[in-house]
Short mmCIF file of C-alpha atoms in Angstrom, two decimals:
data_model
loop_
_atom_site.label_atom_id
_atom_site.label_comp_id
_atom_site.label_asym_id
_atom_site.label_seq_id
_atom_site.Cartn_x
_atom_site.Cartn_y
_atom_site.Cartn_z
CA UNK A 1387 -28.99 -15.88 -15.15
CA UNK A 1388 -26.24 -14.98 -12.79
CA UNK A 1389 -27.57 -11.85 -11.37
CA UNK A 1390 -31.23 -11.36 -11.35
CA UNK A 1391 -31.65 -7.68 -11.72
CA UNK A 1392 -34.63 -5.61 -12.48
CA UNK A 1393 -34.41 -2.90 -15.06
CA UNK A 1394 -35.31 0.55 -13.91
CA UNK A 1395 -38.11 0.74 -16.37
CA UNK A 1396 -39.58 -2.53 -15.23
CA UNK A 1397 -39.63 -2.24 -11.50
CA UNK A 1398 -41.28 -0.12 -8.92
CA UNK A 1399 -39.65 -0.09 -5.55
CA UNK A 1400 -42.75 -1.67 -4.08
CA UNK A 1401 -42.03 -4.79 -6.09
CA UNK A 1402 -38.56 -5.27 -4.74
CA UNK A 1403 -39.40 -7.34 -1.72
CA UNK A 1404 -42.23 -9.20 -3.34
CA UNK A 1405 -42.94 -12.59 -1.89
CA UNK A 1406 -42.28 -14.32 -5.15
CA UNK A 1407 -38.77 -13.02 -5.27
CA UNK A 1408 -38.15 -13.79 -1.67
CA UNK A 1409 -39.17 -17.39 -2.18
CA UNK A 1410 -37.21 -17.63 -5.36
CA UNK A 1411 -34.09 -16.75 -3.50
CA UNK A 1412 -33.27 -20.33 -2.78
CA UNK A 1413 -33.30 -21.23 -6.42
CA UNK A 1414 -30.79 -18.74 -7.64
CA UNK A 1415 -27.71 -17.84 -5.74
CA UNK A 1416 -28.39 -14.25 -4.99
CA UNK A 1417 -31.34 -12.12 -5.69
CA UNK A 1418 -30.72 -8.67 -6.93
CA UNK A 1419 -33.08 -5.81 -6.85
CA UNK A 1420 -32.87 -2.27 -7.98
CA UNK A 1421 -32.15 0.23 -5.28
CA UNK A 1422 -34.85 2.79 -5.21
CA UNK A 1423 -32.76 5.62 -3.90
CA UNK A 1424 -30.01 5.22 -6.44
CA UNK A 1425 -32.37 5.01 -9.34
CA UNK A 1426 -33.87 8.30 -8.25
CA UNK A 1427 -30.56 10.13 -8.24
CA UNK A 1428 -30.39 12.85 -10.86
CA UNK A 1429 -29.11 11.73 -14.20
CA UNK A 1430 -26.04 13.95 -13.99
CA UNK A 1431 -24.50 11.77 -11.31
CA UNK A 1432 -24.32 8.73 -13.54
CA UNK A 1433 -24.48 10.05 -17.07
CA UNK A 1434 -22.27 7.41 -18.59
CA UNK A 1435 -23.54 4.40 -16.75
CA UNK A 1436 -25.80 2.85 -19.30
CA UNK A 1437 -26.61 -0.51 -17.76
CA UNK A 1438 -29.38 -0.82 -15.25
CA UNK A 1439 -28.13 -0.55 -11.71
CA UNK A 1440 -29.07 -3.38 -9.49
CA UNK A 1441 -28.23 -4.34 -5.95
CA UNK A 1442 -27.30 -7.80 -4.74
CA UNK A 1443 -29.27 -9.20 -1.88
CA UNK A 1444 -27.60 -11.10 0.90
CA UNK A 1445 -24.03 -9.90 0.72
CA UNK A 1446 -22.00 -10.79 3.79
CA UNK A 1447 -20.16 -7.86 5.33
CA UNK A 1448 -16.53 -8.46 6.22
CA UNK A 1449 -14.10 -6.48 8.36
CA UNK A 1450 -11.82 -5.75 5.36
CA UNK A 1451 -11.19 -2.05 4.95
CA UNK A 1452 -13.63 -0.95 7.60
CA UNK A 1453 -11.41 1.99 8.48
CA UNK A 1454 -11.04 3.17 4.88
CA UNK A 1455 -13.06 5.82 3.16
CA UNK A 1456 -14.09 4.33 -0.17
CA UNK A 1457 -13.83 6.17 -3.46
CA UNK A 1458 -17.30 7.28 -4.52
CA UNK A 1459 -19.23 5.12 -6.98
CA UNK A 1460 -19.11 8.02 -9.35
CA UNK A 1461 -15.34 8.26 -8.99
CA UNK A 1462 -14.56 4.62 -9.53
CA UNK A 1463 -16.83 4.30 -12.55
CA UNK A 1464 -15.47 7.34 -14.35
CA UNK A 1465 -11.73 6.89 -14.05
CA UNK A 1466 -10.64 3.53 -15.41
CA UNK A 1467 -7.80 1.87 -17.22
CA UNK A 1468 -9.56 -0.58 -19.50
CA UNK A 1469 -7.85 -0.33 -22.88
CA UNK A 1470 -10.45 -2.62 -24.45
CA UNK A 1471 -12.63 0.49 -24.46
CA UNK A 1472 -9.96 3.07 -25.23
CA UNK A 1473 -6.73 4.25 -23.69
CA UNK A 1474 -8.10 7.40 -22.04
CA UNK A 1475 -9.17 7.30 -18.41
CA UNK A 1476 -12.72 8.35 -19.24
CA UNK A 1477 -13.04 6.21 -22.40
CA UNK A 1478 -14.32 3.10 -20.58
CA UNK A 1479 -17.14 5.04 -18.93
CA UNK A 1480 -18.13 6.37 -22.34
CA UNK A 1481 -17.69 3.24 -24.42
CA UNK A 1482 -18.30 0.23 -22.21
CA UNK A 1483 -22.06 0.21 -22.79
CA UNK A 1484 -21.44 -2.04 -25.79
CA UNK A 1485 -20.30 -4.89 -23.54
CA UNK A 1486 -22.92 -7.58 -22.99
CA UNK A 1487 -22.11 -9.16 -19.64
CA UNK A 1488 -25.00 -11.55 -19.75
CA UNK A 1489 -25.08 -14.44 -20.41
CA UNK A 1490 -21.40 -15.06 -19.69
CA UNK A 1491 -19.40 -18.23 -20.14
CA UNK A 1492 -16.03 -19.04 -18.66
CA UNK A 1493 -13.88 -21.71 -20.21
CA UNK A 1494 -11.80 -23.67 -17.72
CA UNK A 1495 -8.94 -25.73 -19.08
CA UNK A 1496 -5.60 -27.28 -18.25
CA UNK A 1497 -4.29 -29.34 -15.39
CA UNK A 1498 -7.49 -29.92 -13.47
CA UNK A 1499 -10.03 -32.65 -12.99
CA UNK A 1500 -12.99 -30.60 -13.95
CA UNK A 1501 -12.66 -28.55 -17.09
CA UNK A 1502 -15.02 -27.25 -19.73
CA UNK A 1503 -17.36 -24.34 -20.30
CA UNK A 1504 -19.28 -23.01 -17.38
CA UNK A 1505 -22.03 -20.54 -17.12
CA UNK A 1506 -20.97 -17.79 -14.74
CA UNK A 1507 -24.22 -18.15 -12.78
CA UNK A 1508 -23.51 -21.78 -12.06
CA UNK A 1509 -20.02 -20.98 -10.90
CA UNK A 1510 -21.07 -18.29 -8.48
CA UNK A 1511 -24.38 -19.75 -7.37
CA UNK A 1512 -23.20 -22.09 -4.59
CA UNK A 1513 -21.18 -19.41 -2.84
CA UNK A 1514 -21.87 -16.72 -0.32
CA UNK A 1515 -21.11 -13.28 -1.75
CA UNK A 1516 -18.95 -11.07 0.43
CA UNK A 1517 -18.24 -7.40 0.52
CA UNK A 1518 -14.57 -6.55 0.91
CA UNK A 1519 -13.23 -3.05 0.93
CA UNK A 1520 -9.77 -3.16 -0.63
CA UNK A 1521 -7.21 -0.56 -1.56
CA UNK A 1522 -6.41 -0.60 -5.26
CA UNK A 1523 -2.98 0.73 -6.19
CA UNK A 1524 -2.46 1.43 -9.88
CA UNK A 1525 1.07 1.11 -11.26
CA UNK A 1526 0.62 4.71 -12.45
CA UNK A 1527 0.89 5.95 -8.85
CA UNK A 1528 -2.76 6.63 -8.13
CA UNK A 1529 -5.01 4.62 -5.87
CA UNK A 1530 -8.62 4.07 -4.88
CA UNK A 1531 -10.51 2.27 -2.14
CA UNK A 1532 -13.17 -0.02 -3.55
CA UNK A 1533 -15.95 -1.98 -1.85
CA UNK A 1534 -15.96 -5.11 -4.00
CA UNK A 1535 -18.58 -7.82 -4.01
CA UNK A 1536 -17.27 -11.27 -4.76
CA UNK A 1537 -16.08 -14.62 -3.55
CA UNK A 1538 -12.58 -15.80 -2.67
CA UNK A 1539 -11.00 -17.23 -5.81
CA UNK A 1540 -9.79 -20.21 -3.84
CA UNK A 1541 -13.36 -21.40 -3.32
CA UNK A 1542 -13.91 -21.56 -7.07
CA UNK A 1543 -10.52 -23.08 -7.80
CA UNK A 1544 -11.18 -25.92 -5.36
CA UNK A 1545 -14.22 -26.97 -7.37
CA UNK A 1546 -12.14 -27.56 -10.51
CA UNK A 1547 -9.74 -29.77 -8.56
CA UNK A 1548 -6.43 -28.72 -10.15
CA UNK A 1549 -3.75 -31.39 -9.89
CA UNK A 1550 -0.33 -31.04 -8.32
CA UNK A 1551 1.31 -30.13 -11.63
CA UNK A 1552 -0.73 -26.96 -11.85
CA UNK A 1553 1.68 -24.33 -10.60
CA UNK A 1554 0.09 -21.27 -12.15
CA UNK A 1555 -3.35 -19.99 -13.06
CA UNK A 1556 -3.74 -18.05 -16.30
CA UNK A 1557 -6.63 -15.72 -17.10
CA UNK A 1558 -7.90 -14.17 -20.30
CA UNK A 1559 -10.22 -11.28 -21.09
CA UNK A 1560 -12.88 -11.44 -23.77
CA UNK A 1561 -11.82 -10.66 -27.34
CA UNK A 1562 -14.62 -9.16 -29.38
CA UNK A 1563 -14.08 -5.83 -31.05
CA UNK A 1564 -17.80 -5.33 -31.45
CA UNK A 1565 -18.34 -5.47 -27.71
CA UNK A 1566 -14.95 -3.99 -26.94
CA UNK A 1567 -14.34 -1.32 -29.58
CA UNK A 1568 -10.92 -0.43 -28.17
CA UNK A 1569 -9.69 -3.75 -29.50
CA UNK A 1570 -9.92 -2.35 -33.01
CA UNK A 1571 -6.71 -0.53 -32.06
CA UNK A 1572 -3.57 -2.51 -31.52
CA UNK A 1573 -2.75 -0.55 -28.39
CA UNK A 1574 -2.13 -3.86 -26.64
CA UNK A 1575 -1.74 -7.40 -27.86
CA UNK A 1576 -5.27 -8.85 -27.44
CA UNK A 1577 -6.48 -10.84 -25.65
CA UNK A 1578 -5.42 -9.28 -22.37
CA UNK A 1579 -3.85 -12.06 -20.35
CA UNK A 1580 -2.81 -12.28 -16.74
CA UNK A 1581 -1.61 -14.92 -14.36
CA UNK A 1582 -0.93 -15.78 -10.76
CA UNK A 1583 1.21 -18.37 -9.10
CA UNK A 1584 -1.04 -21.03 -7.58
CA UNK A 1585 -0.26 -20.02 -3.99
CA UNK A 1586 -1.13 -16.42 -4.88
CA UNK A 1587 -4.34 -17.50 -6.53
CA UNK A 1588 -5.48 -19.47 -3.51
CA UNK A 1589 -4.45 -16.82 -1.00
CA UNK A 1590 -7.59 -15.90 0.92
CA UNK A 1591 -7.22 -12.24 -0.12
CA UNK A 1592 -7.58 -12.98 -3.83
CA UNK A 1593 -11.09 -12.23 -4.90
CA UNK A 1594 -13.23 -13.09 -7.88
CA UNK A 1595 -15.40 -9.98 -7.97
CA UNK A 1596 -18.82 -9.61 -9.54
CA UNK A 1597 -19.75 -6.20 -8.22
CA UNK A 1598 -18.95 -2.96 -6.42
CA UNK A 1599 -20.94 -1.06 -3.81
CA UNK A 1600 -23.31 -3.98 -3.49
CA UNK A 1601 -24.21 -3.67 -7.16
CA UNK A 1602 -23.60 -5.68 -10.30
CA UNK A 1603 -20.16 -4.92 -11.71
CA UNK A 1604 -20.33 -1.84 -13.92
CA UNK A 1605 -19.15 -2.62 -17.45
CA UNK A 1606 -16.24 -0.20 -17.27
CA UNK A 1607 -14.94 -1.89 -14.14
CA UNK A 1608 -14.73 -5.32 -15.76
CA UNK A 1609 -18.22 -6.78 -15.92
CA UNK A 1610 -19.39 -9.33 -15.22
CA UNK A 1611 -16.48 -10.92 -13.44
CA UNK A 1612 -12.94 -9.83 -12.67
CA UNK A 1613 -10.00 -10.63 -10.50
CA UNK A 1614 -9.00 -8.50 -7.52
CA UNK A 1615 -5.50 -9.01 -6.16
CA UNK A 1616 -5.15 -6.13 -3.71
CA UNK A 1617 -1.44 -6.44 -2.93
CA UNK A 1618 -0.48 -6.22 -6.61
CA UNK A 1619 -0.63 -3.31 -9.03
CA UNK A 1620 -4.07 -2.86 -10.53
CA UNK A 1621 -3.28 -4.26 -13.98
CA UNK A 1622 -2.87 -7.74 -12.46
CA UNK A 1623 -6.57 -7.68 -11.56
CA UNK A 1624 -7.77 -8.76 -14.98
CA UNK A 1625 -11.28 -7.76 -16.09
CA UNK A 1626 -14.14 -9.44 -17.98
CA UNK A 1627 -12.64 -12.91 -17.66
CA UNK A 1628 -13.61 -15.60 -20.20
CA UNK A 1629 -10.83 -18.12 -19.70
CA UNK A 1630 -9.15 -19.66 -16.72
CA UNK A 1631 -6.46 -22.29 -17.21
CA UNK A 1632 -4.28 -24.26 -14.86
CA UNK A 1633 -0.76 -24.48 -16.20
CA UNK A 1634 2.66 -25.72 -15.25
CA UNK A 1635 4.78 -22.81 -16.46
CA UNK A 1636 4.54 -19.12 -15.71
CA UNK A 1637 2.04 -17.77 -18.24
CA UNK A 1638 2.87 -14.73 -20.34
CA UNK A 1639 1.05 -11.61 -19.29
CA UNK A 1640 0.03 -8.62 -21.39
CA UNK A 1641 1.93 -5.76 -19.77
CA UNK A 1642 4.97 -7.91 -19.31
CA UNK A 1643 4.98 -8.56 -23.05
CA UNK A 1644 4.45 -4.86 -23.70
CA UNK A 1645 7.39 -3.71 -21.57
CA UNK A 1646 9.22 -6.49 -19.72
CA UNK A 1647 11.58 -4.13 -17.90
CA UNK A 1648 8.68 -2.09 -16.51
CA UNK A 1649 6.04 -4.66 -15.59
CA UNK A 1650 7.14 -7.89 -14.00
CA UNK A 1651 5.08 -11.03 -13.64
CA UNK A 1652 4.71 -10.49 -9.91
CA UNK A 1653 4.15 -6.72 -9.86
CA UNK A 1654 3.65 -6.60 -6.13
CA UNK A 1655 3.07 -3.10 -4.79
CA UNK A 1656 6.45 -2.00 -3.50
CA UNK A 1657 7.41 1.60 -2.70
CA UNK A 1658 11.09 0.64 -2.72
CA UNK A 1659 11.16 -0.47 -6.32
CA UNK A 1660 10.57 2.38 -8.71
CA UNK A 1661 8.93 2.01 -12.04
CA UNK A 1662 11.69 2.97 -14.52
CA UNK A 1663 9.74 6.08 -15.45
CA UNK A 1664 8.38 7.23 -12.11
CA UNK A 1665 8.70 6.78 -8.37
CA UNK A 1666 6.38 4.36 -6.58
CA UNK A 1667 6.99 5.86 -3.14
CA UNK A 1668 3.81 7.87 -2.96
CA UNK A 1669 0.38 7.77 -4.54
CA UNK A 1670 -2.46 10.10 -5.35
CA UNK A 1671 -5.65 8.88 -3.72
CA UNK A 1672 -8.63 9.24 -6.01
CA UNK A 1673 -11.57 9.92 -3.71
CA UNK A 1674 -14.07 10.77 -6.41
CA UNK A 1675 -13.98 14.44 -5.59
CA UNK A 1676 -12.26 16.35 -8.37
CA UNK A 1677 -11.34 19.97 -8.94
CA UNK A 1678 -9.14 22.01 -6.62
CA UNK A 1679 -9.51 19.70 -3.63
CA UNK A 1680 -8.03 16.86 -5.69
CA UNK A 1681 -5.29 19.09 -7.03
CA UNK A 1682 -4.04 20.07 -3.60
CA UNK A 1683 -4.74 16.79 -1.79
CA UNK A 1684 -1.52 15.60 -0.16
CA UNK A 1685 -0.12 12.41 -1.63
CA UNK A 1686 0.00 9.39 0.64
CA UNK A 1687 2.88 7.02 1.25
CA UNK A 1688 2.56 3.79 -0.68
CA UNK A 1689 2.67 0.77 1.62
CA UNK A 1690 4.68 -2.36 1.02
CA UNK A 1691 2.37 -4.96 -0.54
CA UNK A 1692 -0.22 -2.18 -0.53
CA UNK A 1693 -0.61 -2.68 3.22
CA UNK A 1694 -1.40 -6.41 2.95
CA UNK A 1695 2.12 -7.60 3.82
CA UNK A 1696 0.95 -9.56 6.82
CA UNK A 1697 -1.39 -11.68 4.73
CA UNK A 1698 1.00 -12.32 1.85
CA UNK A 1699 4.51 -12.18 3.33
CA UNK A 1700 4.83 -15.97 3.33
CA UNK A 1701 4.38 -16.09 -0.42
CA UNK A 1702 7.64 -14.28 -1.10
CA UNK A 1703 9.77 -15.37 1.85
CA UNK A 1704 12.88 -16.48 -0.02
CA UNK A 1705 12.50 -14.37 -3.11
CA UNK A 1706 14.60 -11.44 -4.25
CA UNK A 1707 11.85 -8.90 -4.82
CA UNK A 1708 14.17 -6.68 -6.86
CA UNK A 1709 14.73 -9.49 -9.31
CA UNK A 1710 11.18 -10.78 -9.29
CA UNK A 1711 9.50 -7.39 -9.40
CA UNK B 658 -3.08 38.92 -47.72
CA UNK B 659 -3.10 40.36 -44.23
CA UNK B 660 -2.35 44.04 -44.34
CA UNK B 661 0.16 45.58 -42.03
CA UNK B 662 -2.50 48.08 -41.17
CA UNK B 663 -4.53 45.50 -39.24
CA UNK B 664 -1.55 44.10 -37.44
CA UNK B 665 -2.49 45.48 -34.05
CA UNK B 666 -5.97 44.03 -34.16
CA UNK B 667 -4.81 40.66 -35.42
CA UNK B 668 -2.07 40.53 -32.83
CA UNK B 669 -4.63 41.04 -30.09
CA UNK B 670 -6.71 38.27 -31.63
CA UNK B 671 -3.75 35.87 -31.73
CA UNK B 672 -2.96 36.82 -28.15
CA UNK B 673 -6.48 36.13 -26.94
CA UNK B 674 -6.73 32.97 -29.02
CA UNK B 675 -3.54 31.64 -27.48
CA UNK B 676 -5.05 32.07 -24.06
CA UNK B 677 -8.11 29.96 -24.89
CA UNK B 678 -6.55 26.63 -23.79
CA UNK B 679 -5.52 28.13 -20.48
CA UNK B 680 -8.94 29.71 -19.94
CA UNK B 681 -10.62 26.45 -20.79
CA UNK B 682 -8.49 24.54 -18.28
CA UNK B 683 -9.15 27.16 -15.62
CA UNK B 684 -12.86 26.97 -16.32
CA UNK B 685 -12.80 23.16 -16.19
CA UNK B 686 -11.12 23.21 -12.78
CA UNK B 687 -13.55 25.85 -11.57
CA UNK B 688 -16.54 23.91 -12.83
CA UNK B 689 -15.31 20.66 -11.27
CA UNK B 690 -14.76 22.41 -7.97
CA UNK B 691 -17.99 24.38 -7.84
CA UNK B 692 -20.46 22.33 -9.86
CA UNK B 693 -18.99 18.86 -9.30
CA UNK B 694 -18.53 18.16 -13.01
CA UNK B 695 -15.75 15.86 -14.17
CA UNK B 696 -14.17 17.88 -16.95
CA UNK B 697 -10.70 17.30 -15.50
CA UNK B 698 -11.46 13.70 -14.41
CA UNK B 699 -11.15 12.37 -10.89
CA UNK B 700 -7.39 12.83 -11.18
CA UNK B 701 -7.03 16.46 -12.31
CA UNK B 702 -3.29 16.61 -11.60
CA UNK B 703 -2.54 14.02 -14.23
CA UNK B 704 -5.01 15.55 -16.63
CA UNK B 705 -3.57 19.05 -16.21
CA UNK B 706 -0.01 17.79 -16.74
CA UNK B 707 -0.99 16.10 -19.97
CA UNK B 708 -3.09 18.97 -21.28
CA UNK B 709 -0.41 21.58 -20.64
CA UNK B 710 2.26 19.38 -22.20
CA UNK B 711 0.05 18.85 -25.21
CA UNK B 712 -0.54 22.57 -25.68
CA UNK B 713 3.15 23.32 -25.25
CA UNK B 714 3.95 20.96 -28.12
CA UNK B 715 1.11 22.27 -30.24
CA UNK B 716 2.33 25.85 -29.85
CA UNK B 717 5.92 24.93 -30.71
CA UNK B 718 4.63 23.19 -33.82
CA UNK B 719 2.44 26.19 -34.65
CA UNK B 720 5.41 28.53 -34.38
CA UNK B 721 7.32 26.25 -36.74
CA UNK B 722 4.45 26.28 -39.22
CA UNK B 723 4.41 30.04 -39.60
CA UNK B 724 7.08 30.22 -42.27
CA UNK B 725 5.67 27.41 -44.41
CA UNK B 726 2.25 29.02 -44.15
CA UNK B 727 3.71 32.39 -45.12
CA UNK B 728 5.19 30.70 -48.18
CA UNK B 729 1.94 28.99 -48.99
CA UNK B 730 -0.08 32.19 -48.79
CA UNK B 731 2.75 34.26 -50.23
CA UNK B 732 2.48 36.66 -47.33
CA UNK B 733 5.51 37.59 -45.29
CA UNK B 734 3.16 39.53 -43.05
CA UNK B 735 2.40 36.28 -41.18
CA UNK B 736 5.98 36.24 -39.85
CA UNK B 737 5.04 39.17 -37.66
CA UNK B 738 2.97 36.84 -35.50
CA UNK B 739 5.55 34.17 -35.02
CA UNK B 740 7.25 35.66 -31.99
CA UNK B 741 4.01 35.75 -30.03
CA UNK B 742 3.19 32.12 -30.86
CA UNK B 743 6.70 31.09 -29.89
CA UNK B 744 6.50 32.91 -26.59
CA UNK B 745 3.18 31.27 -25.85
CA UNK B 746 4.84 27.92 -26.50
CA UNK B 747 7.39 28.85 -23.84
CA UNK B 748 4.56 29.98 -21.58
CA UNK B 749 2.77 26.62 -21.83
CA UNK B 750 6.04 24.72 -21.34
CA UNK B 751 6.58 26.73 -18.13
CA UNK B 752 3.05 25.96 -16.93
CA UNK B 753 3.56 22.28 -17.76
CA UNK B 754 6.76 22.20 -15.71
CA UNK B 755 5.17 24.14 -12.86
CA UNK B 756 2.20 21.80 -12.70
CA UNK B 757 4.55 18.82 -12.69
CA UNK B 758 6.78 20.16 -9.91
CA UNK B 759 4.07 21.87 -7.89
CA UNK B 760 1.03 19.62 -8.20
CA UNK B 761 2.42 16.25 -9.22
CA UNK B 762 5.56 16.22 -7.07
CA UNK B 763 4.09 18.63 -4.52
CA UNK B 764 7.37 20.56 -4.46
CA UNK B 765 9.42 17.59 -3.39
CA UNK B 766 12.69 18.80 -4.90
CA UNK B 767 14.36 15.62 -3.84
CA UNK B 768 11.93 13.68 -5.99
CA UNK B 769 12.43 16.19 -8.78
CA UNK B 770 16.21 15.71 -8.79
CA UNK B 771 15.74 11.94 -8.66
CA UNK B 772 13.39 12.15 -11.60
CA UNK B 773 15.83 14.20 -13.67
CA UNK B 774 18.70 11.86 -12.91
CA UNK B 775 16.86 8.55 -13.16
CA UNK B 776 14.07 8.97 -15.62
CA UNK B 777 15.06 9.43 -19.22
CA UNK B 778 11.84 11.01 -20.38
CA UNK B 779 12.06 13.64 -17.64
CA UNK B 780 15.75 14.26 -18.43
CA UNK B 781 14.86 14.81 -22.06
CA UNK B 782 11.97 17.09 -21.19
CA UNK B 783 14.19 19.20 -18.94
CA UNK B 784 16.90 19.48 -21.61
CA UNK B 785 14.25 20.69 -24.03
CA UNK B 786 13.09 23.26 -21.51
CA UNK B 787 16.61 24.53 -20.82
CA UNK B 788 17.32 24.90 -24.53
CA UNK B 789 14.11 26.86 -24.90
CA UNK B 790 15.17 29.51 -22.37
CA UNK B 791 17.76 31.31 -24.57
CA UNK B 792 15.27 31.37 -27.43
CA UNK B 793 12.61 33.01 -25.28
CA UNK B 794 15.20 35.40 -23.82
CA UNK B 795 16.38 36.56 -27.25
CA UNK B 796 12.98 37.24 -28.71
CA UNK B 797 13.13 41.03 -28.43
CA UNK B 798 13.99 43.29 -31.33
CA UNK B 799 17.04 44.59 -29.55
CA UNK B 800 18.29 41.05 -28.98
CA UNK B 801 17.99 40.32 -32.69
CA UNK B 802 19.93 43.48 -33.46
CA UNK B 803 22.55 42.73 -30.87
CA UNK B 804 23.01 39.20 -32.19
CA UNK B 805 22.86 40.08 -35.81
CA UNK B 806 20.30 38.37 -38.03
CA UNK B 807 22.39 35.45 -39.14
CA UNK B 808 23.62 34.43 -35.70
CA UNK B 809 20.16 34.93 -34.25
CA UNK B 810 18.72 32.64 -36.90
CA UNK B 811 21.33 30.01 -36.11
CA UNK B 812 20.44 30.15 -32.44
CA UNK B 813 16.76 29.89 -33.14
CA UNK B 814 17.22 26.88 -35.37
CA UNK B 815 17.51 25.16 -31.98
CA UNK B 816 13.74 24.97 -32.05
CA UNK B 817 14.02 21.92 -34.32
CA UNK B 818 15.97 19.77 -31.87
CA UNK B 819 13.75 21.16 -29.11
CA UNK B 820 10.51 20.09 -30.75
CA UNK B 821 12.00 16.66 -31.44
CA UNK B 822 13.03 16.36 -27.79
CA UNK B 823 9.51 17.38 -26.75
CA UNK B 824 7.94 14.74 -28.95
CA UNK B 825 10.42 12.12 -27.75
CA UNK B 826 9.54 13.11 -24.16
CA UNK B 827 5.88 12.47 -25.04
CA UNK B 828 6.66 9.16 -26.80
CA UNK B 829 8.60 7.86 -23.83
CA UNK B 830 5.88 8.85 -21.36
CA UNK B 831 3.16 6.87 -23.15
CA UNK B 832 2.50 3.30 -21.96
CA UNK B 833 0.60 2.13 -25.01
CA UNK B 834 -1.20 3.74 -27.93
CA UNK B 835 1.34 5.99 -29.59
CA UNK B 836 -1.14 7.60 -31.99
CA UNK B 837 -0.85 11.12 -30.67
CA UNK B 838 2.91 11.47 -30.35
CA UNK B 839 3.17 9.80 -33.75
CA UNK B 840 0.84 12.41 -35.21
CA UNK B 841 3.04 15.20 -33.87
CA UNK B 842 6.12 13.47 -35.18
CA UNK B 843 4.71 13.23 -38.69
CA UNK B 844 3.78 16.91 -38.71
CA UNK B 845 7.27 17.82 -37.48
CA UNK B 846 8.86 15.67 -40.17
CA UNK B 847 6.77 17.46 -42.78
CA UNK B 848 7.88 20.83 -41.42
CA UNK B 849 11.51 19.72 -41.38
CA UNK B 850 11.10 18.45 -44.91
CA UNK B 851 9.73 21.80 -45.96
CA UNK B 852 12.67 23.58 -44.38
CA UNK B 853 15.24 21.51 -46.23
CA UNK B 854 13.31 21.70 -49.45
CA UNK B 855 13.01 25.47 -49.28
CA UNK B 856 16.72 25.85 -48.48
CA UNK B 857 17.56 23.65 -51.41
CA UNK B 858 15.20 25.54 -53.67
CA UNK B 859 16.68 28.82 -52.53
CA UNK B 860 20.24 27.82 -53.20
CA UNK B 861 19.21 26.71 -56.67
CA UNK B 862 17.50 29.89 -57.68
CA UNK B 863 18.80 33.37 -58.24
CA UNK B 864 16.13 35.34 -56.49
CA UNK B 865 14.94 35.85 -53.05
#
């Protein structure tokens, strides 16, 4: 089991720090326990969050995003683009309870020494979980600030030992229209696929996330494991990953297939390159607070590479970003 | 079917009914602000834009359905309500545009001009809006008289290209999942079909 969580109905807060669990910590990568306070919050705050909420133990804090004010948990779990559960922004929160994130297997294939099927637990187990607060800029000109829990993708990639021919990494989301009822519609060409160039994939910013706010990843945010590439538009950060493959050629990606002139393979956040149908210069920050305050909140200027230019500038040194948008 | 006698009452009812979407949106914003609900989602600007655009299209389609419905129920009395529905369509289009310029673009007229010039779906939406203005302006009885029935009718046939432009505007805005604009399009095609059929039928019969 990847994430040992305790269901609300099963645990009292007094059991959380039991000695047994403490000792067990060495045997599974991270212990997780329910947070008493959160479980006591009135139901109205999390009406659509069906899965039990559980907190990871032993998450390393990092300086990423210390100065940012994160979007509330409530905000980031009730406003999602996850077409596998419907095309509306609130559909995932309503429908994602059908996803079964556990147990979860990831199939690794392609140009690497170690390939095969891996249990997600085993993949994550040897690594130290980190919290990183990243800005997330959606291609639709809204943004959030999200405290992810995860591990750098590079650490995982190293373990598969990709060979020198592997120039790209391709990812795939689960296909199962029972678990993902939105897949009964042909709104997109399933499975959802994404890809990164190898140097992007092993950039230290790129995260394989398993949670938010110190908790197990909510289903509607891409449980149990998703990519987070903070300098790219949100759709690059593929959710509920079941396949990772190391390939030689640039893999085809879902939104690029859908509208090649609107969504490039790179899709780096860039205020100077408009989406054909709207400007990318500014963004609406989703704080979680709705109503009038959200309606009259000033927009903020979108930053080049979503503000991560320093960390990723080398990746695109000699590239025409207008051409490779 | 509906007697002329009750016209005043029914007109008030249609008027109030047409305000329901607006009242609901106002309530949703109020509730989100005061009670912290999420009726308008965490991004109410986007939601409001879409809702108002949706209602604008629905009202245009409703105004187009009046004549076919009058035929169906064999009651010309229904025509008396068409002007109000049409004006409400214009009302919701204006709100949609206002919310887009005011809330979405936050009155950045530079961005607005850029949008009109560069973005086809906005260009098309604006053309639809401009074409709608003369129709709304000539909705009074005196305007009909001044124009003369036939010319007035010709002018108001503009509503067909307008509703098609509106639906196209919607189609082009969508990223995936075209179900809703497609639904509107099918209804509009049916209404257009009815119009041609009834014209044809008319020219082939002696009465009317």
